[in-house]
mmCIF file of C-alpha atoms in Angstrom:
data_model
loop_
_atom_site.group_PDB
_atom_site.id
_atom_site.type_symbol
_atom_site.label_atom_id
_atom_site.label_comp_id
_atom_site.label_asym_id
_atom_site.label_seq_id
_atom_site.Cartn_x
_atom_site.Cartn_y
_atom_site.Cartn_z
ATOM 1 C CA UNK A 1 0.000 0.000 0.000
ATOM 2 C CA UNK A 2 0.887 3.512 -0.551
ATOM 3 C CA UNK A 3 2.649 5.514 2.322
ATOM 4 C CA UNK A 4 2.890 9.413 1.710
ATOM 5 C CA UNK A 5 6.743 9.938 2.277
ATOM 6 C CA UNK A 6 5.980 13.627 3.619
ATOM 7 C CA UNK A 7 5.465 14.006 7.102
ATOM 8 C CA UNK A 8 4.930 17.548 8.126
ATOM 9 C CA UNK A 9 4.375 20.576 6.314
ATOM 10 C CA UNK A 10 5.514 24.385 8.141
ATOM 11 C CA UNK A 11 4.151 27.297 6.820
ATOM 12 C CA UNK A 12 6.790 30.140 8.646
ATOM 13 C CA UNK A 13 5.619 33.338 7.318
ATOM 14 C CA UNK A 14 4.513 37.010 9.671
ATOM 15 C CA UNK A 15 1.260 38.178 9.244
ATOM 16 C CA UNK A 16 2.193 41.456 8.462
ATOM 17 C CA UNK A 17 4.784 41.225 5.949
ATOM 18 C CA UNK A 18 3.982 42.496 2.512
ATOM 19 C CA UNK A 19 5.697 39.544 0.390
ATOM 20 C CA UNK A 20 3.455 37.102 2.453
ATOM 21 C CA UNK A 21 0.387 37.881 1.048
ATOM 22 C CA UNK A 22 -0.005 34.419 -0.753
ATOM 23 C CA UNK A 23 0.758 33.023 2.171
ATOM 24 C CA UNK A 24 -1.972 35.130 4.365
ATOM 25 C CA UNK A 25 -4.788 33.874 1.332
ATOM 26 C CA UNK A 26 -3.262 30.322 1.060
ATOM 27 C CA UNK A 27 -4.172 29.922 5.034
ATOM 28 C CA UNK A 28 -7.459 31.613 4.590
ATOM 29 C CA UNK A 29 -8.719 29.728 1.699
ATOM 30 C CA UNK A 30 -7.270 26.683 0.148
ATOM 31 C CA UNK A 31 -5.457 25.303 3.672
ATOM 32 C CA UNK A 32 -8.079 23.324 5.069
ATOM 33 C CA UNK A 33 -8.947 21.414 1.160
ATOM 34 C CA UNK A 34 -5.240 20.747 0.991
ATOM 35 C CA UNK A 35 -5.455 19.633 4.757
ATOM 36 C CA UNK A 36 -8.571 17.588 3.830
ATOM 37 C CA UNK A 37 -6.947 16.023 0.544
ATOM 38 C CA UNK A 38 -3.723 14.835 2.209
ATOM 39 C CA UNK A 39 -5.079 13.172 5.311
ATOM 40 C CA UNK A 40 -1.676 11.649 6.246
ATOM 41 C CA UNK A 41 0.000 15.225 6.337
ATOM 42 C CA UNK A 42 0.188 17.684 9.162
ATOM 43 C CA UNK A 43 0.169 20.912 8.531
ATOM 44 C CA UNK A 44 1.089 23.129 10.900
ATOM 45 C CA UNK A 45 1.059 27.257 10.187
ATOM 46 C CA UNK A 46 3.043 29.133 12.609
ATOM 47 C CA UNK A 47 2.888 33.272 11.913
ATOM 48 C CA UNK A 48 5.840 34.782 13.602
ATOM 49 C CA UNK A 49 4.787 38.902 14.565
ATOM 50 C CA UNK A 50 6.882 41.383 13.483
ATOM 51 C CA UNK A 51 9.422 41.440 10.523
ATOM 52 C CA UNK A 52 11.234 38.195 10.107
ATOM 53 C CA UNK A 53 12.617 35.763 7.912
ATOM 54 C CA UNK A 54 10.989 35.469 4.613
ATOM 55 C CA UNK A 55 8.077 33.261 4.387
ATOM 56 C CA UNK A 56 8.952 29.761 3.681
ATOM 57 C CA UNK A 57 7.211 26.478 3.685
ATOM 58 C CA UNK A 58 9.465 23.495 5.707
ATOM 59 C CA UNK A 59 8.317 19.843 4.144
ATOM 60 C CA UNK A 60 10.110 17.315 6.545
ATOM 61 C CA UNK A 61 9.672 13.672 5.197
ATOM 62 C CA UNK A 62 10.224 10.132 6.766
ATOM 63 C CA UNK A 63 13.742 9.467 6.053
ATOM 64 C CA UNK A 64 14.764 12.691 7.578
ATOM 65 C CA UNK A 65 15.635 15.493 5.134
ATOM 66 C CA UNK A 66 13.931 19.170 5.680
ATOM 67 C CA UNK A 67 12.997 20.874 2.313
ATOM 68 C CA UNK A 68 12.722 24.580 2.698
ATOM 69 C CA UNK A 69 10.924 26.621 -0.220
ATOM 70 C CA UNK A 70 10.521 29.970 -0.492
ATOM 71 C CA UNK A 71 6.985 31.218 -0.897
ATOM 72 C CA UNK A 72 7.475 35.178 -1.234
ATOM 73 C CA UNK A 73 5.725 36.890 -3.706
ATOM 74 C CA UNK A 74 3.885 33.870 -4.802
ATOM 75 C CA UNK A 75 -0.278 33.666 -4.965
ATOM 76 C CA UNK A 76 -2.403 31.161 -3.487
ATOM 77 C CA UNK A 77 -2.413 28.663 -6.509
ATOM 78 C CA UNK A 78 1.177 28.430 -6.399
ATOM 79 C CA UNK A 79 1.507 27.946 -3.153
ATOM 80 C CA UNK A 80 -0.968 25.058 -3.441
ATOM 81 C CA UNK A 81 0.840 23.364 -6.424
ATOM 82 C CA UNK A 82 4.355 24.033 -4.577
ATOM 83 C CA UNK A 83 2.742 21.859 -1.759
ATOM 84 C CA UNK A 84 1.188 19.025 -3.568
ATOM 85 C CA UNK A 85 4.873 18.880 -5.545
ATOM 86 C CA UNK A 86 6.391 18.052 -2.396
ATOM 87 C CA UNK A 87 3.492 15.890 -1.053
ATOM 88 C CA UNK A 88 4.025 13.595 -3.848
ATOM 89 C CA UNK A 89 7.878 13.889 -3.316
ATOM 90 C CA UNK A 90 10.286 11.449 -1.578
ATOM 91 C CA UNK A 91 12.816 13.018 0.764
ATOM 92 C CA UNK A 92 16.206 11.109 -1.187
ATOM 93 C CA UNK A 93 18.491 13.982 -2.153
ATOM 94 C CA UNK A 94 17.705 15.281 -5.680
ATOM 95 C CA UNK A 95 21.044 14.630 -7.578
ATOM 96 C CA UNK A 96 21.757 12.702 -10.509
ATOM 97 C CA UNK A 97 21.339 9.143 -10.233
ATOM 98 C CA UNK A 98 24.614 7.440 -11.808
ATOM 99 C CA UNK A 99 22.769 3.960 -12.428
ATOM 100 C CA UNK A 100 18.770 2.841 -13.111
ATOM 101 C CA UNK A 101 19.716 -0.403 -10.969
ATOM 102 C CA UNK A 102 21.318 -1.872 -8.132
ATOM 103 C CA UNK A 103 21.790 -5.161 -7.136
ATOM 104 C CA UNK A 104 23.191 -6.797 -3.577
ATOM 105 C CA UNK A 105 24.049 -9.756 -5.243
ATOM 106 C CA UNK A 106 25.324 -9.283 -8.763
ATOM 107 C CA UNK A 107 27.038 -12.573 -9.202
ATOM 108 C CA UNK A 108 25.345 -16.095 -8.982
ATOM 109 C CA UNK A 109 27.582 -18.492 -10.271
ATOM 110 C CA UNK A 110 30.610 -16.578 -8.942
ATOM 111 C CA UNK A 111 32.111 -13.709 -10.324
ATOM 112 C CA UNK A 112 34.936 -14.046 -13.018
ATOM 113 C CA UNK A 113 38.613 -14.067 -11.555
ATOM 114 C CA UNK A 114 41.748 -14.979 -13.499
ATOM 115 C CA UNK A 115 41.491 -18.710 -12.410
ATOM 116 C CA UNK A 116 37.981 -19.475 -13.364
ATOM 117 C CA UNK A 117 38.940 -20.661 -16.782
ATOM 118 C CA UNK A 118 42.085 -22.357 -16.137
ATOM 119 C CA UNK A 119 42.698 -26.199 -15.437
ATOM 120 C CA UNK A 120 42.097 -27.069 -11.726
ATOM 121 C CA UNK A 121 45.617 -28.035 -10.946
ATOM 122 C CA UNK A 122 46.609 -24.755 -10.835
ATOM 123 C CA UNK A 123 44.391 -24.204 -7.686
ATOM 124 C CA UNK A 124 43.365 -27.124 -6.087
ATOM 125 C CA UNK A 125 45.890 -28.649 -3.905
ATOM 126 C CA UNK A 126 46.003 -32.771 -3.302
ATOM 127 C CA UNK A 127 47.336 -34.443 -0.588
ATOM 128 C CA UNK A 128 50.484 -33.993 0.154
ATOM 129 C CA UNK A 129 52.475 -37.291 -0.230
ATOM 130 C CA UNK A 130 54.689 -38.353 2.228
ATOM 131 C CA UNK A 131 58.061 -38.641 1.185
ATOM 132 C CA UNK A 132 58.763 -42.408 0.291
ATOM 133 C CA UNK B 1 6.609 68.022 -7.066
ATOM 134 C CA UNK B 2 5.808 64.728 -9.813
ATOM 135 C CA UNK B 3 9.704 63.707 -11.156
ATOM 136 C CA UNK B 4 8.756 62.576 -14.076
ATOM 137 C CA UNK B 5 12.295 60.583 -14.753
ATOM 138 C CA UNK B 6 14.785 59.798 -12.142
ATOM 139 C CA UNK B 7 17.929 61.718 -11.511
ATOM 140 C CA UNK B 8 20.724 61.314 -13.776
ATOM 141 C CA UNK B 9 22.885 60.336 -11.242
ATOM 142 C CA UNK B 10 21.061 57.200 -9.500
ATOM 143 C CA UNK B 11 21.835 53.991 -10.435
ATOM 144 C CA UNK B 12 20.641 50.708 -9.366
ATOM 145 C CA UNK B 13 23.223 48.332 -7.839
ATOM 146 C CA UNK B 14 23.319 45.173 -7.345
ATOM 147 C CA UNK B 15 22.758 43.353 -3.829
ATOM 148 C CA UNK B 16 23.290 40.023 -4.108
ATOM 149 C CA UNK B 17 26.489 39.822 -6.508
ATOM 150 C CA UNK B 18 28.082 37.516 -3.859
ATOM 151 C CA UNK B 19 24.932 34.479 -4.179
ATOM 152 C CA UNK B 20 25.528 35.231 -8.125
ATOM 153 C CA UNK B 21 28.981 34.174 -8.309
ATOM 154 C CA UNK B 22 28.621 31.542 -6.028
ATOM 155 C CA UNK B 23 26.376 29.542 -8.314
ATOM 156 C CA UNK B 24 29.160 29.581 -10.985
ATOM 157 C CA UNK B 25 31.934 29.114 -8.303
ATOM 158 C CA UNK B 26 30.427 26.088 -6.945
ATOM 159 C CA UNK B 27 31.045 24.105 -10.430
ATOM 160 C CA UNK B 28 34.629 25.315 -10.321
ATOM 161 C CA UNK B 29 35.231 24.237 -6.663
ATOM 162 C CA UNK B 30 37.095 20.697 -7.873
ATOM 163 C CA UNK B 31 38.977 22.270 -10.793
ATOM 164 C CA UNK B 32 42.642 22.981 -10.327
ATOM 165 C CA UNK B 33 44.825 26.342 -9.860
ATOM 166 C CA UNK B 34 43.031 29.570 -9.729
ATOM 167 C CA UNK B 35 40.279 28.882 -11.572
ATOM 168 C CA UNK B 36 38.638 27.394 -8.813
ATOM 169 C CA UNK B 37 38.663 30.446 -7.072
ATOM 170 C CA UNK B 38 39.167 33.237 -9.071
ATOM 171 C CA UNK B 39 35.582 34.290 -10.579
ATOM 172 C CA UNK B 40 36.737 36.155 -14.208
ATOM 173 C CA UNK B 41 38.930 32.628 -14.791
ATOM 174 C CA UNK B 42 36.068 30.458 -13.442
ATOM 175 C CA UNK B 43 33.633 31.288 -15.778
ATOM 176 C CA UNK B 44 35.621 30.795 -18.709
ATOM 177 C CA UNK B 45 36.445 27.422 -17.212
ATOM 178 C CA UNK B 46 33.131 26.818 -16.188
ATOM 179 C CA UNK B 47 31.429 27.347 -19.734
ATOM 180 C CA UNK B 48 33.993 24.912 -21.283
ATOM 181 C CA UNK B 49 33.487 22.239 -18.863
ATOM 182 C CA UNK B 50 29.595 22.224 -19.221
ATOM 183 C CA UNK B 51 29.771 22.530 -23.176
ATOM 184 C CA UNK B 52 32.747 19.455 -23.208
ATOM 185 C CA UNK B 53 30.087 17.536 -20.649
ATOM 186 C CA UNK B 54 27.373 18.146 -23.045
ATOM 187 C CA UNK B 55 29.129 16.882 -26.213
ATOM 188 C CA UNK B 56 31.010 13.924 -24.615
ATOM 189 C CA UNK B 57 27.532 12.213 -24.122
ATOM 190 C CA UNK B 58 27.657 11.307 -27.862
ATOM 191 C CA UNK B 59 31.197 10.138 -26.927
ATOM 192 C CA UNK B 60 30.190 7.799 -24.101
ATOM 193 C CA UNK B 61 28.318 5.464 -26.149
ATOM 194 C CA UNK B 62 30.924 5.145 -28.875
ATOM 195 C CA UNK B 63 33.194 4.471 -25.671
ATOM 196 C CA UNK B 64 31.399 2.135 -23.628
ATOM 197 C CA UNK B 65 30.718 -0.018 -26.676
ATOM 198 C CA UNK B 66 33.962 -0.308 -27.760
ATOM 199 C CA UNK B 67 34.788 -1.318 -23.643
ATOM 200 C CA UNK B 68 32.779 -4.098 -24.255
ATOM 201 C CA UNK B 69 33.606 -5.412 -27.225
ATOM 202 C CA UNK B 70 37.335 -5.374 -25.639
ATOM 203 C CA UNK B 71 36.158 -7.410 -22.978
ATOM 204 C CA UNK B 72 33.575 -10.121 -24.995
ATOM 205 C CA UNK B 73 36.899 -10.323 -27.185
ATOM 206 C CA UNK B 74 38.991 -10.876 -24.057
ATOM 207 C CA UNK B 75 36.198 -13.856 -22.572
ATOM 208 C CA UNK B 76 35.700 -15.896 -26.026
ATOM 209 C CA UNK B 77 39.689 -15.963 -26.148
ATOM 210 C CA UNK B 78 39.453 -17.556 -23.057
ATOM 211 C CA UNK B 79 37.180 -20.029 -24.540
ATOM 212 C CA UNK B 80 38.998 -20.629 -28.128
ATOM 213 C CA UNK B 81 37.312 -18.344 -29.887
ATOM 214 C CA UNK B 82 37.375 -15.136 -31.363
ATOM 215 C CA UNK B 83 35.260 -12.119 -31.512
ATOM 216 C CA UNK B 84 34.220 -11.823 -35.129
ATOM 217 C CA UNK B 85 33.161 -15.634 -34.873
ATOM 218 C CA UNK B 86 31.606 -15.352 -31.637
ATOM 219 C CA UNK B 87 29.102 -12.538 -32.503
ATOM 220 C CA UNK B 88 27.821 -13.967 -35.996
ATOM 221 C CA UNK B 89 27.588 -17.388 -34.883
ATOM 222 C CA UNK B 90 26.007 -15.880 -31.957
ATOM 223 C CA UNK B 91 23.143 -13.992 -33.731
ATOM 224 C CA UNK B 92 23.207 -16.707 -36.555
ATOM 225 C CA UNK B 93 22.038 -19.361 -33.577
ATOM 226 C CA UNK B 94 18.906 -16.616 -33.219
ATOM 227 C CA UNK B 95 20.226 -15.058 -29.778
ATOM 228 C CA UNK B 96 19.642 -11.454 -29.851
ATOM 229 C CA UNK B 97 21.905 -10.322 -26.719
ATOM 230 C CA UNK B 98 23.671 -7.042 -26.984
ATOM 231 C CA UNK B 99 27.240 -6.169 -26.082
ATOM 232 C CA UNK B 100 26.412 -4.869 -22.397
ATOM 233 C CA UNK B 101 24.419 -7.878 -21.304
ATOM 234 C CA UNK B 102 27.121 -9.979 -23.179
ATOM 235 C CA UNK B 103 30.035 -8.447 -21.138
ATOM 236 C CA UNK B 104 28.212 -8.598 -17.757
ATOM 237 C CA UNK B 105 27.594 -12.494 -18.579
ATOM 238 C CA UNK B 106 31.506 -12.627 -18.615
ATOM 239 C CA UNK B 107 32.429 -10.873 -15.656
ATOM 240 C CA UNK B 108 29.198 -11.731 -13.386
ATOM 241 C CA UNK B 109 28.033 -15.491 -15.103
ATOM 242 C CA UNK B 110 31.302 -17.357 -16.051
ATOM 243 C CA UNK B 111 29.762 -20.499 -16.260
ATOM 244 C CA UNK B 112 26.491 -19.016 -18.431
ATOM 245 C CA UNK B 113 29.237 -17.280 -21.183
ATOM 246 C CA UNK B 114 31.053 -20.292 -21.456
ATOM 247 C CA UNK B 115 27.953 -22.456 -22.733
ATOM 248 C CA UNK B 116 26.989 -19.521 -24.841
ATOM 249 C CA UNK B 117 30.871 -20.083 -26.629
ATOM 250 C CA UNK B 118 30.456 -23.702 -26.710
ATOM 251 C CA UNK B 119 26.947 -22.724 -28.879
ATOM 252 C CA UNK B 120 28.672 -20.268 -31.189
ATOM 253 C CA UNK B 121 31.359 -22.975 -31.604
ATOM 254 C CA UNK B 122 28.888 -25.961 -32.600
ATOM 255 C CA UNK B 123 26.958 -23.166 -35.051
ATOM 256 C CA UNK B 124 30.160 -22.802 -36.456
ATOM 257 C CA UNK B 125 30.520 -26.169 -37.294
ATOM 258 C CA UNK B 126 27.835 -26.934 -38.708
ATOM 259 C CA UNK B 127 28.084 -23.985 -40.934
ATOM 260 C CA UNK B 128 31.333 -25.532 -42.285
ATOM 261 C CA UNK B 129 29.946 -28.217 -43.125
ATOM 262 C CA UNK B 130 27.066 -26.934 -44.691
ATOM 263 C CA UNK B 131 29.560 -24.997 -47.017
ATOM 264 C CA UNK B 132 32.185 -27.737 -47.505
ATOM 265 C CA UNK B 133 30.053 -30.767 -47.330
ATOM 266 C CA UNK B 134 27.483 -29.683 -50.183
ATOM 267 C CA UNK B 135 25.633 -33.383 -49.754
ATOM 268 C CA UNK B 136 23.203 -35.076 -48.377
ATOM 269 C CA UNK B 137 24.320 -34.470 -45.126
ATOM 270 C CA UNK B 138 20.990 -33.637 -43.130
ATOM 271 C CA UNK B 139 21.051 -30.218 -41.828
ATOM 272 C CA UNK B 140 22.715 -29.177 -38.240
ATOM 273 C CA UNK B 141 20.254 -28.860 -35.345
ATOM 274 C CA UNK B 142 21.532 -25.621 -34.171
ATOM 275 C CA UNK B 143 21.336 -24.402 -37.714
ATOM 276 C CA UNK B 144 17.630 -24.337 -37.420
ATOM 277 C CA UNK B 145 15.646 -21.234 -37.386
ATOM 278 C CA UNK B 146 12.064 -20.502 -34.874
ATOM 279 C CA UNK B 147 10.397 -18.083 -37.024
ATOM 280 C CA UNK B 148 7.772 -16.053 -34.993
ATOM 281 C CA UNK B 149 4.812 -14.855 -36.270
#
């Protein structure tokens, strides 16, 4: 089954800052249907008085890693698509993956060493025989 | 008092040159001399390095398949055989396997390439005698081909 990898969502932003306006509508109007369509996400919104820090919204998933993105200057609508982006996100770092696959076990029958092809009395060793 | 245009002598100045040449600095921070430090040589250095990264993704094909050709050649040696034979007797015995799954059979499946050169080996038998023998010699069984329809 399907387990949403985001765990909390922080909306940081001060009520009375002028680049936080989407922020202001986002909590009055579209919050509580993105709270409603992501059951298995907390979001918490946490206005800090006074000038501050610019608004930001913190995603914190299960393996750990915080994503902060800046939400000044944006309107509501963004703000909602910048959140279901990172709902639908994992938290592994976004780099560039170097291989498609990866295996624990790459080798079943034993992988290839300079001796696999040659005749066995190079490497097996008999009995010794006892001097007659 | 409406100012209609602004005074001559104000200019607008930039705030955040430092975050601007960090974003080209921190490609340059693994390059070597003053170029990885020194902005006006960075960039230069920079630009090149993205523009060689872009074109050497046409190389890396041309190289990797030629890596694994080396090392098929290097396996069917092992076995008695040799590339040119391998391969066509290969895909004349109807199995379709590329170079990269060929060369991870060597390294990873010793045992799995080996029977795949004893195959191109009988193949190439038989095709000898098909040529040579020119009789009533039935054909070889690995001669055969499944066609799929």
């Amino acid at each position: 089954r399907y387990v949403r990898q985001l765990q909390r969502l922080q909306l940081l932003f001060s009520p009375t800052a002028a680049d936080a306006r989407g922020a202001r509508e986002f909590v009055e109007e579209a919050a509580q249907d993105f709270a409603r369509q992501h059951p298995d996400v907390v979001l918490y919104v946490s206005p800090h008085s006074g000038p501050g820090p610019a608004p930001v919204l913190r995603a914190e998933y299960l393996n750990g890693t915080v994503r902060d993105e800046l939400i000044a200057s944006k309107t509501s609508e963004e703000i909602v698509q910048l959140a279901t982006k990172l709902a639908n996100q994992s938290g592994l770092d976004i780099i560039r993956i170097r291989k498609p696959f990866h295996t624990d076990n790459p080798s079943v029958q034993g992988q290839w060493h300079p001796l696999t092809n040659k005749p066995s009395i190079l490497t097996v060793q008999g009995p010794r025989l006892q001097p007659q | 008092m409406v100012v209609l245009s602004a005074a001559r002598w104000v200019r607008s100045r930039l705030s955040d040159r430092f975050w601007r040449v960090q974003e080209v600095l921190k490609h340059a921070r693994h390059f070597r001399g003053r170029k990885n430090r020194c902005y006006r040589l960075a960039v230069r250095s920079v630009r090149r390095a993205f523009v060689r990264s872009t074109k050497a993704r046409r190389e890396k094909k041309r190289f990797l398949r030629e890596l694994w050709i080396t090392r098929i050649e290097a396996a069917s040696l092992e076995h008695g055989l040799k590339y040119p034979a391998f391969i066509s007797n290969l895909l004349k015995s109807q199995v379709e396997l590329n170079r990269k799954v060929l060369a991870d059979l060597a390294i990873y499946e010793p045992k799995t390439f080996k029977s795949l050169a004893a195959l191109a080996q009988r193949r190439r038998q038989e095709g000898f005698l098909a040529a040579l023998g020119d009789g009533k010699e039935p054909e070889g069984i690995f001669s055969r081909i499944v066609h799929h329809h």
